[in-house]
PDB file of C-alpha atoms in Angstrom:
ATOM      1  CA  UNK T   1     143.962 115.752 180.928  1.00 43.00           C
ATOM      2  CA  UNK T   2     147.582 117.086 181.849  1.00 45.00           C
ATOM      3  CA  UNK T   3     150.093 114.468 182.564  1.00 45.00           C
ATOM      4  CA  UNK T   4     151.072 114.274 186.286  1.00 55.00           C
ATOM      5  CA  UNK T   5     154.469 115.488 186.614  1.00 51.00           C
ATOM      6  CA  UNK T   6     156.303 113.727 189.266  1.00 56.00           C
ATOM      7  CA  UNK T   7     156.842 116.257 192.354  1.00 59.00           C
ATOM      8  CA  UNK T   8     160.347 114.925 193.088  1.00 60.00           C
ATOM      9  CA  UNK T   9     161.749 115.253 189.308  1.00 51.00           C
ATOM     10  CA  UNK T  10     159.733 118.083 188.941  1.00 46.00           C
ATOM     11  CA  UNK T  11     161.480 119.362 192.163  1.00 55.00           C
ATOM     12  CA  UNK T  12     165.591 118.580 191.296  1.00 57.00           C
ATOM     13  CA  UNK T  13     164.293 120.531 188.101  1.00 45.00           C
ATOM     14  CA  UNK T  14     163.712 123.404 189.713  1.00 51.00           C
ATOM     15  CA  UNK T  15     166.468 123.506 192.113  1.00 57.00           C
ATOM     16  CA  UNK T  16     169.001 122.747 189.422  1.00 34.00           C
ATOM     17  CA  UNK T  17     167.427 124.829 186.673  1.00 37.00           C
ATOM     18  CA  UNK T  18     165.504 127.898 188.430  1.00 53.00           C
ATOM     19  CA  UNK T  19     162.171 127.108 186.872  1.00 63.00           C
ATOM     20  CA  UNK T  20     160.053 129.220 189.880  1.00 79.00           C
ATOM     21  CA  UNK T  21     158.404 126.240 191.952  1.00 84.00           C
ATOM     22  CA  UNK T  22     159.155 128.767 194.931  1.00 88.00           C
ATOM     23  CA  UNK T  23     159.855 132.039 195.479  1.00 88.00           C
ATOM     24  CA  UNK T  24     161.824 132.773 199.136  1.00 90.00           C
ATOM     25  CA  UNK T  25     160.483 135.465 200.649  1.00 93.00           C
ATOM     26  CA  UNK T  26     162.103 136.131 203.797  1.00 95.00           C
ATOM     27  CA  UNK T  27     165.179 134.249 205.040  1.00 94.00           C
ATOM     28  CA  UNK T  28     166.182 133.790 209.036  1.00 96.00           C
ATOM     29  CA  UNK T  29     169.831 134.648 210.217  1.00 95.00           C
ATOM     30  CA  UNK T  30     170.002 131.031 210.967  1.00 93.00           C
ATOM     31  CA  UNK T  31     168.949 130.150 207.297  1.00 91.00           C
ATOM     32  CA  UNK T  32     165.318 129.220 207.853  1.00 94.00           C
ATOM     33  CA  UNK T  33     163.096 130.600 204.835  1.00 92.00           C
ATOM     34  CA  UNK T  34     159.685 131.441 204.353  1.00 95.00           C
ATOM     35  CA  UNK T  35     158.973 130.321 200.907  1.00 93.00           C
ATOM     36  CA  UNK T  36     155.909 131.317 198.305  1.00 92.00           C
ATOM     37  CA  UNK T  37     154.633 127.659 196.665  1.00 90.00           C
ATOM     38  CA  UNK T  38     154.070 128.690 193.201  1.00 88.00           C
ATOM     39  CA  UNK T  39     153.066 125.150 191.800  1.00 85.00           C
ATOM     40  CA  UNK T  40     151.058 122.634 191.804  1.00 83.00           C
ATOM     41  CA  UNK T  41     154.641 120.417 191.704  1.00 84.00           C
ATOM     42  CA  UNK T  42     155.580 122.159 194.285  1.00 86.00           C
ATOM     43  CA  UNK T  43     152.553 121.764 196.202  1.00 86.00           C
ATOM     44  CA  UNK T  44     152.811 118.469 195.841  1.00 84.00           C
ATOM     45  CA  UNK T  45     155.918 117.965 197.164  1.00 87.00           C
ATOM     46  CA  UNK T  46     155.303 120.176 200.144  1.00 89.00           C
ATOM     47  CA  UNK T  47     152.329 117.542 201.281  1.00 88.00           C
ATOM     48  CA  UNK T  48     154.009 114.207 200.565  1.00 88.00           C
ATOM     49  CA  UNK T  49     156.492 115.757 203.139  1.00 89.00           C
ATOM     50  CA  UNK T  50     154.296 117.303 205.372  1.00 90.00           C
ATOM     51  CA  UNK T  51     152.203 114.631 205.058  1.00 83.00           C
ATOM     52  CA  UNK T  52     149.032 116.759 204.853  1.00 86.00           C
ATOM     53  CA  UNK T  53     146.077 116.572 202.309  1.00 79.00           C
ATOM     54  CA  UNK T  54     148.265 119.091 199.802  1.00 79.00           C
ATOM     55  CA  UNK T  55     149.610 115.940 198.398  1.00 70.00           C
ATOM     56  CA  UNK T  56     146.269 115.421 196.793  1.00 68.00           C
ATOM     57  CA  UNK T  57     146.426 118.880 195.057  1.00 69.00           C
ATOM     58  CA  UNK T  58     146.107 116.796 191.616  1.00 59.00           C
ATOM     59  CA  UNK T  59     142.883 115.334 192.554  1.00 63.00           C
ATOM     60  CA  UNK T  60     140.067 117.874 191.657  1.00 58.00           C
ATOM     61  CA  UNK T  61     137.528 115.773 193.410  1.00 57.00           C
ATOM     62  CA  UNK T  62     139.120 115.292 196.920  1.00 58.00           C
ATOM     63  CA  UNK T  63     136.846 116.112 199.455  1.00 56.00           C
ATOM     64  CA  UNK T  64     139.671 118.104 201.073  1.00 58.00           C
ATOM     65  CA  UNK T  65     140.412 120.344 197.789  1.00 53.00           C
ATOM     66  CA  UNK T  66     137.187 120.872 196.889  1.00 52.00           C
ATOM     67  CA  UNK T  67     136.292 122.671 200.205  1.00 59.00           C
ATOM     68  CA  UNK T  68     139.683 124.635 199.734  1.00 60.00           C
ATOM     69  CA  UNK T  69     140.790 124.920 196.006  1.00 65.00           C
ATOM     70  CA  UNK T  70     144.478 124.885 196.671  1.00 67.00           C
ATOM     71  CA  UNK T  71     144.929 123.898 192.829  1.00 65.00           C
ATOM     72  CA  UNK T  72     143.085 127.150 191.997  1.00 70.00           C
ATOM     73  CA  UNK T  73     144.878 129.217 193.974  1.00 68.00           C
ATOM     74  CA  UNK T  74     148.233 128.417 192.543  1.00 72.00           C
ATOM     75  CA  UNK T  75     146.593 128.099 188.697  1.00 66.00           C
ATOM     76  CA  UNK T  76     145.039 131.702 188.859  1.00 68.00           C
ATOM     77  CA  UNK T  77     147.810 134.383 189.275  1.00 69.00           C
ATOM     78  CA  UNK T  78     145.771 137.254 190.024  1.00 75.00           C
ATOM     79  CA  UNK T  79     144.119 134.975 193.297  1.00 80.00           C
ATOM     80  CA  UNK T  80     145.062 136.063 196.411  1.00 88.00           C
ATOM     81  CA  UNK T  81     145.454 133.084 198.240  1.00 89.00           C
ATOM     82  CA  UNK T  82     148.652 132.112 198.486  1.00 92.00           C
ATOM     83  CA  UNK T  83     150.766 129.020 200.158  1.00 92.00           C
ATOM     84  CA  UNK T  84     153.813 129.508 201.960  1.00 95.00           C
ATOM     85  CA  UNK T  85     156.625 126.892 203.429  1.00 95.00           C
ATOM     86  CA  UNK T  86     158.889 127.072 206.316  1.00 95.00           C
ATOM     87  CA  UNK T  87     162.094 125.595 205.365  1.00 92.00           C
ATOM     88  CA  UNK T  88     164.873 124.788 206.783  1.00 90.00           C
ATOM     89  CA  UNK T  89     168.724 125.241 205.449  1.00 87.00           C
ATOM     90  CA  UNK T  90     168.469 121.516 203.722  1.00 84.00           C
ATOM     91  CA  UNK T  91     164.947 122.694 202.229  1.00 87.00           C
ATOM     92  CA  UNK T  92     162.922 120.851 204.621  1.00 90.00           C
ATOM     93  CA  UNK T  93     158.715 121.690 205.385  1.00 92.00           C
ATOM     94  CA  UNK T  94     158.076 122.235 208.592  1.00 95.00           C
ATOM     95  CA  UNK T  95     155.494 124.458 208.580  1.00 96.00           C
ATOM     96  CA  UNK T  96     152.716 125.049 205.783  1.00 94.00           C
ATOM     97  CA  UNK T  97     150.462 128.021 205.890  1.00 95.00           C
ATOM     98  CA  UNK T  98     147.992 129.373 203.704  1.00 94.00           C
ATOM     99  CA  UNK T  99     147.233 133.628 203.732  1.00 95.00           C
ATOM    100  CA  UNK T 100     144.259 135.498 202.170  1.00 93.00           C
ATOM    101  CA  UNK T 101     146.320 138.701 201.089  1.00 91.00           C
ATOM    102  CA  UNK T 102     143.154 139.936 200.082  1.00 91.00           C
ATOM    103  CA  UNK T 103     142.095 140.545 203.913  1.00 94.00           C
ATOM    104  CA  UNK T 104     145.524 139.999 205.002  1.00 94.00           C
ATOM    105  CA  UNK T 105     144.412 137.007 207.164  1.00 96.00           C
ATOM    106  CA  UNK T 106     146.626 133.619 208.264  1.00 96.00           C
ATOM    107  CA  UNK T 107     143.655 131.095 207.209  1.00 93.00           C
ATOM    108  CA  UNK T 108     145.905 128.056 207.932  1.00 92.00           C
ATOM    109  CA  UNK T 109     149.161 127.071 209.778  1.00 94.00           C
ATOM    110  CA  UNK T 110     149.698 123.446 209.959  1.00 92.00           C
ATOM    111  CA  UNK T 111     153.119 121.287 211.397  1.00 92.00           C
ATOM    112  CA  UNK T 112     153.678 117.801 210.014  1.00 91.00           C
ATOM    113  CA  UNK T 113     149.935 115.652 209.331  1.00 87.00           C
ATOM    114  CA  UNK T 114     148.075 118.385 210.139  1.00 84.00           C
ATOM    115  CA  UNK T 115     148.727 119.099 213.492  1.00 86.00           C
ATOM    116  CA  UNK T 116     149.983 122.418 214.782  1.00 87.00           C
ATOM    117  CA  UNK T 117     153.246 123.528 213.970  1.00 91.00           C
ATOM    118  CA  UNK T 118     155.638 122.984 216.946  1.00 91.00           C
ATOM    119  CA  UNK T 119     157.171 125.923 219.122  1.00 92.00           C
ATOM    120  CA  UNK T 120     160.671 125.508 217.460  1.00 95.00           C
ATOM    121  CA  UNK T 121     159.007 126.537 214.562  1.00 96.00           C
ATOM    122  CA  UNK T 122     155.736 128.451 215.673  1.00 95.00           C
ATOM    123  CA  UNK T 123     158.646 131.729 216.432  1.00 94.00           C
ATOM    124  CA  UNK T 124     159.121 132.318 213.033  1.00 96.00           C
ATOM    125  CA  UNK T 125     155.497 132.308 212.116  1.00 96.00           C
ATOM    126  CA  UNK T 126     154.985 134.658 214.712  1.00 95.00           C
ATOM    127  CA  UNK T 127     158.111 136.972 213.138  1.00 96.00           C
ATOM    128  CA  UNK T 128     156.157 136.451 210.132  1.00 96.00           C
ATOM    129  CA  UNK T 129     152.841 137.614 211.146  1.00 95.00           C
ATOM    130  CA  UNK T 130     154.102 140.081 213.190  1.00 95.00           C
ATOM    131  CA  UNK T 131     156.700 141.974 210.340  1.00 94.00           C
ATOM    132  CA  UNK T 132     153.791 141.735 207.625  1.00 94.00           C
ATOM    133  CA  UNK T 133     150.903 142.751 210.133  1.00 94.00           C
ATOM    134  CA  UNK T 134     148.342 139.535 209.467  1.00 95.00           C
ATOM    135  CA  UNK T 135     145.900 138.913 210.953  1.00 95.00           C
ATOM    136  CA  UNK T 136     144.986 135.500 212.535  1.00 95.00           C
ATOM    137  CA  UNK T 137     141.370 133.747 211.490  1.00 93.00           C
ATOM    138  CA  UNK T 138     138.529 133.111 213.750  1.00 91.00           C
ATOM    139  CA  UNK T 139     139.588 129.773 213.926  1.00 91.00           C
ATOM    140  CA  UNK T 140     142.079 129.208 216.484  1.00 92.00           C
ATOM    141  CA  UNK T 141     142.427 125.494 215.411  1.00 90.00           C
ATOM    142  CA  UNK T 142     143.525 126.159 211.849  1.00 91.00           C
ATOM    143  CA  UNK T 143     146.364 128.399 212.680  1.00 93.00           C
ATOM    144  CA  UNK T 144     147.319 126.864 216.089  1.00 92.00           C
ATOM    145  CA  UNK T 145     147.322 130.470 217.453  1.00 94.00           C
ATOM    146  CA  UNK T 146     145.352 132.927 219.702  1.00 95.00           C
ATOM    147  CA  UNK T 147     146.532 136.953 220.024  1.00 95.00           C
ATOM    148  CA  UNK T 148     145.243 138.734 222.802  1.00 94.00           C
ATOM    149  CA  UNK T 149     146.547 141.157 225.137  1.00 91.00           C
ATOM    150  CA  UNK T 150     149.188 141.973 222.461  1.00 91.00           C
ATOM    151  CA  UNK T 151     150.751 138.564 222.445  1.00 93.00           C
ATOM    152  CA  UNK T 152     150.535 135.217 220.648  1.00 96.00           C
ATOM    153  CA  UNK T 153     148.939 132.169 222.927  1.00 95.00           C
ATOM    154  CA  UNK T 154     150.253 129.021 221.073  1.00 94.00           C
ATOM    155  CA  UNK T 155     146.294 126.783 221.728  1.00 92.00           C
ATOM    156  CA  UNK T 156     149.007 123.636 222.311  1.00 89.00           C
ATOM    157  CA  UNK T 157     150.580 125.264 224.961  1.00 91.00           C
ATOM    158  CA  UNK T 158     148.139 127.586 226.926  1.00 92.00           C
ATOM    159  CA  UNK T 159     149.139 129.275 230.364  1.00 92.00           C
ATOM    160  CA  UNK T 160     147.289 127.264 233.392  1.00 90.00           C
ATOM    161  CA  UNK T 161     143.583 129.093 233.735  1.00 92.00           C
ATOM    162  CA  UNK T 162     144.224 130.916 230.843  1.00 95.00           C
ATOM    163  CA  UNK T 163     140.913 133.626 230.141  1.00 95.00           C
ATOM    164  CA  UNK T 164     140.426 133.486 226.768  1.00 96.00           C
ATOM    165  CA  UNK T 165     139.027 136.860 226.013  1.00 95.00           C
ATOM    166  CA  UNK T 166     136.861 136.220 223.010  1.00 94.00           C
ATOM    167  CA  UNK T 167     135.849 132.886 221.222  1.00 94.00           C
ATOM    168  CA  UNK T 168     137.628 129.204 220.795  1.00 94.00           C
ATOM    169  CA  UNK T 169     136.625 127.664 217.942  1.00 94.00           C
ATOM    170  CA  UNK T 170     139.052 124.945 216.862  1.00 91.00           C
ATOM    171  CA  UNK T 171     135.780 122.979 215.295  1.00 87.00           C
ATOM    172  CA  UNK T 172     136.315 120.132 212.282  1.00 82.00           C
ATOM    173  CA  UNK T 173     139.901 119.762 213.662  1.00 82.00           C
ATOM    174  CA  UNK T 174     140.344 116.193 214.707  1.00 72.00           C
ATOM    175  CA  UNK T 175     143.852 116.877 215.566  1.00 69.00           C
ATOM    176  CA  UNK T 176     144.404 118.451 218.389  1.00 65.00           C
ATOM    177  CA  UNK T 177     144.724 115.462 221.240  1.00 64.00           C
ATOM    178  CA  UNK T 178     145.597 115.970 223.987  1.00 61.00           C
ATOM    179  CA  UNK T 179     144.605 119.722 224.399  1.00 77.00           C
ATOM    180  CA  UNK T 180     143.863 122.004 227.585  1.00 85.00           C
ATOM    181  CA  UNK T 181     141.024 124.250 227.035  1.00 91.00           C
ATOM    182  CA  UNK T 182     141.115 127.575 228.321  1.00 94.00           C
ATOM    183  CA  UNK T 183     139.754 127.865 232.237  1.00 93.00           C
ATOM    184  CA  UNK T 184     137.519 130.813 231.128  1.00 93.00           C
ATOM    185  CA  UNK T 185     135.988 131.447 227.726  1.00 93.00           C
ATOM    186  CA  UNK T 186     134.198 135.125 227.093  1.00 93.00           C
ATOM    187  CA  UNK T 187     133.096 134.416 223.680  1.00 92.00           C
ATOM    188  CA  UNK T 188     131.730 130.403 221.998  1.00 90.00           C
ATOM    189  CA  UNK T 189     133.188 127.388 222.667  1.00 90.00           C
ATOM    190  CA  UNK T 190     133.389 125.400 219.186  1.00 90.00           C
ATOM    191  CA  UNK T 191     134.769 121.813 219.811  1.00 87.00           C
ATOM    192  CA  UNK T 192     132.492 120.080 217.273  1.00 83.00           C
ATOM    193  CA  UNK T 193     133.983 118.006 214.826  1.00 81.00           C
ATOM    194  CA  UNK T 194     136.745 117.189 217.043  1.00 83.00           C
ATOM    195  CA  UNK T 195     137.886 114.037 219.129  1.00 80.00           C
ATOM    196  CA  UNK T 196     137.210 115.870 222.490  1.00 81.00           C
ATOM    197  CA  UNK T 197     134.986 114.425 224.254  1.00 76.00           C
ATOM    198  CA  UNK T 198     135.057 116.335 228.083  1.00 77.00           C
ATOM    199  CA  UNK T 199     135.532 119.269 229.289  1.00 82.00           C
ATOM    200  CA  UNK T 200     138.353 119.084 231.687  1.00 81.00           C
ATOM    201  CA  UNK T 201     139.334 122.144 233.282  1.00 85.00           C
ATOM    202  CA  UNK T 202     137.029 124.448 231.955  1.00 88.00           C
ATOM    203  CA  UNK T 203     134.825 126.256 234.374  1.00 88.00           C
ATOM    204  CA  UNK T 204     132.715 129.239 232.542  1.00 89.00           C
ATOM    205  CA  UNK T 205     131.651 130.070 228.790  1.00 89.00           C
ATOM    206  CA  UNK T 206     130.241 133.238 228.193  1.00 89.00           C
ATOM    207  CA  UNK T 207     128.714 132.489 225.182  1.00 86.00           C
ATOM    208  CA  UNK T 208     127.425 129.087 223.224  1.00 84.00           C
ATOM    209  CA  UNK T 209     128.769 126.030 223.670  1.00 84.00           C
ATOM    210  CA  UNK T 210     128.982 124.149 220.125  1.00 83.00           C
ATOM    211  CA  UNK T 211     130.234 120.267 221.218  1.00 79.00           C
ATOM    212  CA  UNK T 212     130.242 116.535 219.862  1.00 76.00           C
ATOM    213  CA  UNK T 213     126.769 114.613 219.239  1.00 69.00           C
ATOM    214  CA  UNK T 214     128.515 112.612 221.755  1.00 64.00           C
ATOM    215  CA  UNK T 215     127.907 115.259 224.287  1.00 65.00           C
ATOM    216  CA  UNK T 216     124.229 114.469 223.710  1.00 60.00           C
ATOM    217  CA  UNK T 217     124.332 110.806 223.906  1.00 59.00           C
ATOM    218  CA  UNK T 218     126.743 109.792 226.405  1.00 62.00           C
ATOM    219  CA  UNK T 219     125.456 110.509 229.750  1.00 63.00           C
ATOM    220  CA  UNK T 220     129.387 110.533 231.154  1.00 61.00           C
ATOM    221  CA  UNK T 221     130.118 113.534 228.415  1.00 62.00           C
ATOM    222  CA  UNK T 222     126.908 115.256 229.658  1.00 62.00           C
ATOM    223  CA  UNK T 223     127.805 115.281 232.893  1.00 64.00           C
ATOM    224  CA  UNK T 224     130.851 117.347 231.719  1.00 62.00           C
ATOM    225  CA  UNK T 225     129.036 119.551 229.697  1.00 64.00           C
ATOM    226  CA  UNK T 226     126.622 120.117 232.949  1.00 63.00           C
ATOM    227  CA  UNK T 227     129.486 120.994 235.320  1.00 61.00           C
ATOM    228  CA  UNK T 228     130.460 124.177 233.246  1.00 69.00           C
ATOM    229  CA  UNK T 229     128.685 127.818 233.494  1.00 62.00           C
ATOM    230  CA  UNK T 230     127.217 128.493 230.183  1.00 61.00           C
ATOM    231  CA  UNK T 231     124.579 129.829 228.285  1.00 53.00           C
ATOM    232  CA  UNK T 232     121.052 128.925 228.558  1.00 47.00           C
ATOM    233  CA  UNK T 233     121.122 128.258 224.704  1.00 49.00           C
ATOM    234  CA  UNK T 234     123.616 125.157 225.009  1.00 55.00           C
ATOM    235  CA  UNK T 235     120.820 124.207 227.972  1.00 51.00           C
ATOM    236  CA  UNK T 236     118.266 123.986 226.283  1.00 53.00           C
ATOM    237  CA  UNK T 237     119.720 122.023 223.591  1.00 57.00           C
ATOM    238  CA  UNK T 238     121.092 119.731 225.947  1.00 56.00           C
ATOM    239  CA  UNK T 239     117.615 119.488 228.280  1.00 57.00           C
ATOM    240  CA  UNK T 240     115.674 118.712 224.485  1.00 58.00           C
ATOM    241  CA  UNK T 241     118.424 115.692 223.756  1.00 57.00           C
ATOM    242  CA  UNK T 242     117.850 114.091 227.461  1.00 59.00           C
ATOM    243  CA  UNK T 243     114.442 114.489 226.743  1.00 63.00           C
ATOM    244  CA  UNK T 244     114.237 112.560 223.115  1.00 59.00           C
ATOM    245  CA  UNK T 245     116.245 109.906 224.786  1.00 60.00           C
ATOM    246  CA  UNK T 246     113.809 109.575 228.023  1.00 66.00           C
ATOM    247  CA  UNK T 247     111.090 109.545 225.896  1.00 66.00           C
ATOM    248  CA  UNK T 248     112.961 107.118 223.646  1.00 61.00           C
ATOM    249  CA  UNK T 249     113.250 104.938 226.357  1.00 63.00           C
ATOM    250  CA  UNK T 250     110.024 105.488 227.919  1.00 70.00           C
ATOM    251  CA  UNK T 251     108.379 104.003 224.188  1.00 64.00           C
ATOM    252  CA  UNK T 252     110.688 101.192 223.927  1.00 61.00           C
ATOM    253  CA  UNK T 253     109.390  99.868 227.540  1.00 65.00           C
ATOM    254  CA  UNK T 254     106.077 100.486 226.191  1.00 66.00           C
ATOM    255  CA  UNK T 255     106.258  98.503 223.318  1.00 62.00           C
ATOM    256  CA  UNK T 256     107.700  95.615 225.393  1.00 57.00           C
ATOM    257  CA  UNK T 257     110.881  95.839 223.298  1.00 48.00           C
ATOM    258  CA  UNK T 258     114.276  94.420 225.334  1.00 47.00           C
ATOM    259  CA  UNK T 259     116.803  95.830 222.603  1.00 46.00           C
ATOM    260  CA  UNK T 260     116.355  98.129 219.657  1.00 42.00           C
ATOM    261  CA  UNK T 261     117.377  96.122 216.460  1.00 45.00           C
ATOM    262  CA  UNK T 262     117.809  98.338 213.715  1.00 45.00           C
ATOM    263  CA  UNK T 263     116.063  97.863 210.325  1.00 45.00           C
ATOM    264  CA  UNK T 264     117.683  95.605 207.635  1.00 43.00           C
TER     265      UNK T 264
END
């Protein structure tokens, strides 16, 4: 096994020396750069700052880089996922992102611990994605971002009753507290995996509704979830939960039991 370099010695080496940890690729007329990570030093250094699960790019069996090989993608040269930084003039992260050049496609923009990248910073992202014509994923909650009606929609800072005109999926993002969700929905509504756990403000979903098991078990969430136009396929699943737990219920007063004790 390779010896772990440290990402801060391994840095001042390649500022003083020019060894390639990063390659800038665009710089800002106020000296913000868009940087290509090239390393897994680099890499390194980028999440110990940011504060995101890049810091474990050394550890093959992370949960996090096993689902997305960030250690492959800067080992394999000809892979065409690559990592970028926002920097600032003093070479600080403030914004990490992560583009499939293959499909041309923004797969990931985070801010510091994972959370979207703020709007100080979010307008060169958009310069970004706007001079190189990518494309955002389907997944409004890894890149922050929505574009429709030929703008960007920062999801952090949505217009009151904004329409969104096709899907909202921010699902297995536990980040994103407090968020207003879009008055209208004309695609699926994908909160799952998330810490939201109502449905403030939101008054019609074209599509599915894809929510927390809490939805299901808490009768205040469901009450949410049954205030809001949607399809009949969310019903159903909701109607088939109320009715395991009535029938739950209905066996447990059978049986005489006053409390459920789980089994040892």
């Amino acid at each position: 096994m390779a010896k772990r370099v440290n990402p801060t010695k391994a840095w001042k080496r390649a500022v003083e020396e020019g060894r390639g940890h990063i390659e800038t690729v665009k710089c800002f007329d106020d000296g913000y750069r868009f940087v290509r990570i090239r390393t897994l030093e680099a890499a390194c250094r980028e999440g110990e700052q940011m504060r995101h699960c890049l810091k474990n790019v050394y550890d093959r069996h992370d949960p996090y880089m096993m689902n997305m090989p960030y250690h492959e993608f800067l080992e394999d040269s000809a892979s065409e996922m690559k990592i970028y930084s926002l920097r600032d003039p003093d070479n600080i992260p403030y914004v990490t992102a992560v583009i499939d050049e293959g499909s041309n496609t923004l797969l990931e923009c985070r801010g510091k611990t994972n959370r979207p990248a703020k709007s100080e910073y979010t307008r060169y992202m958009i310069d970004i994605l706007d001079s190189w014509r990518v494309n955002l994923s389907d997944n409004c909650g890894n890149t922050g971002l929505i574009y429709q009606d030929g703008q960007y929609y920062e999801i952090m800072n949505l217009p009151d009753n904004f329409v969104c005109r096709r899907s909202f999926d921010i699902s297995k993002n536990d980040s994103f507290i407090p968020l207003v969700l879009p008055r209208v929905v004309l695609g699926d509504l994908n909160i799952s995996g998330t810490m939201i756990f109502n449905l403030d403000g939101v008054e019609h979903v074209e599509g599915e509704v894809v929510v927390p098991n809490v939805f299901y078990t808490n009768r205040h969430a469901r009450r949410a979830l049954e205030g809001v136009a949607i399809s009949g396929a969310t019903f159903q699943k909701l109607q088939m939960a109320k009715d395991y737990l009535a029938d739950l219920r209905r066996d447990v007063r059978n049986a005489g039991i006053a409390s459920y004790v789980p089994p040892s």
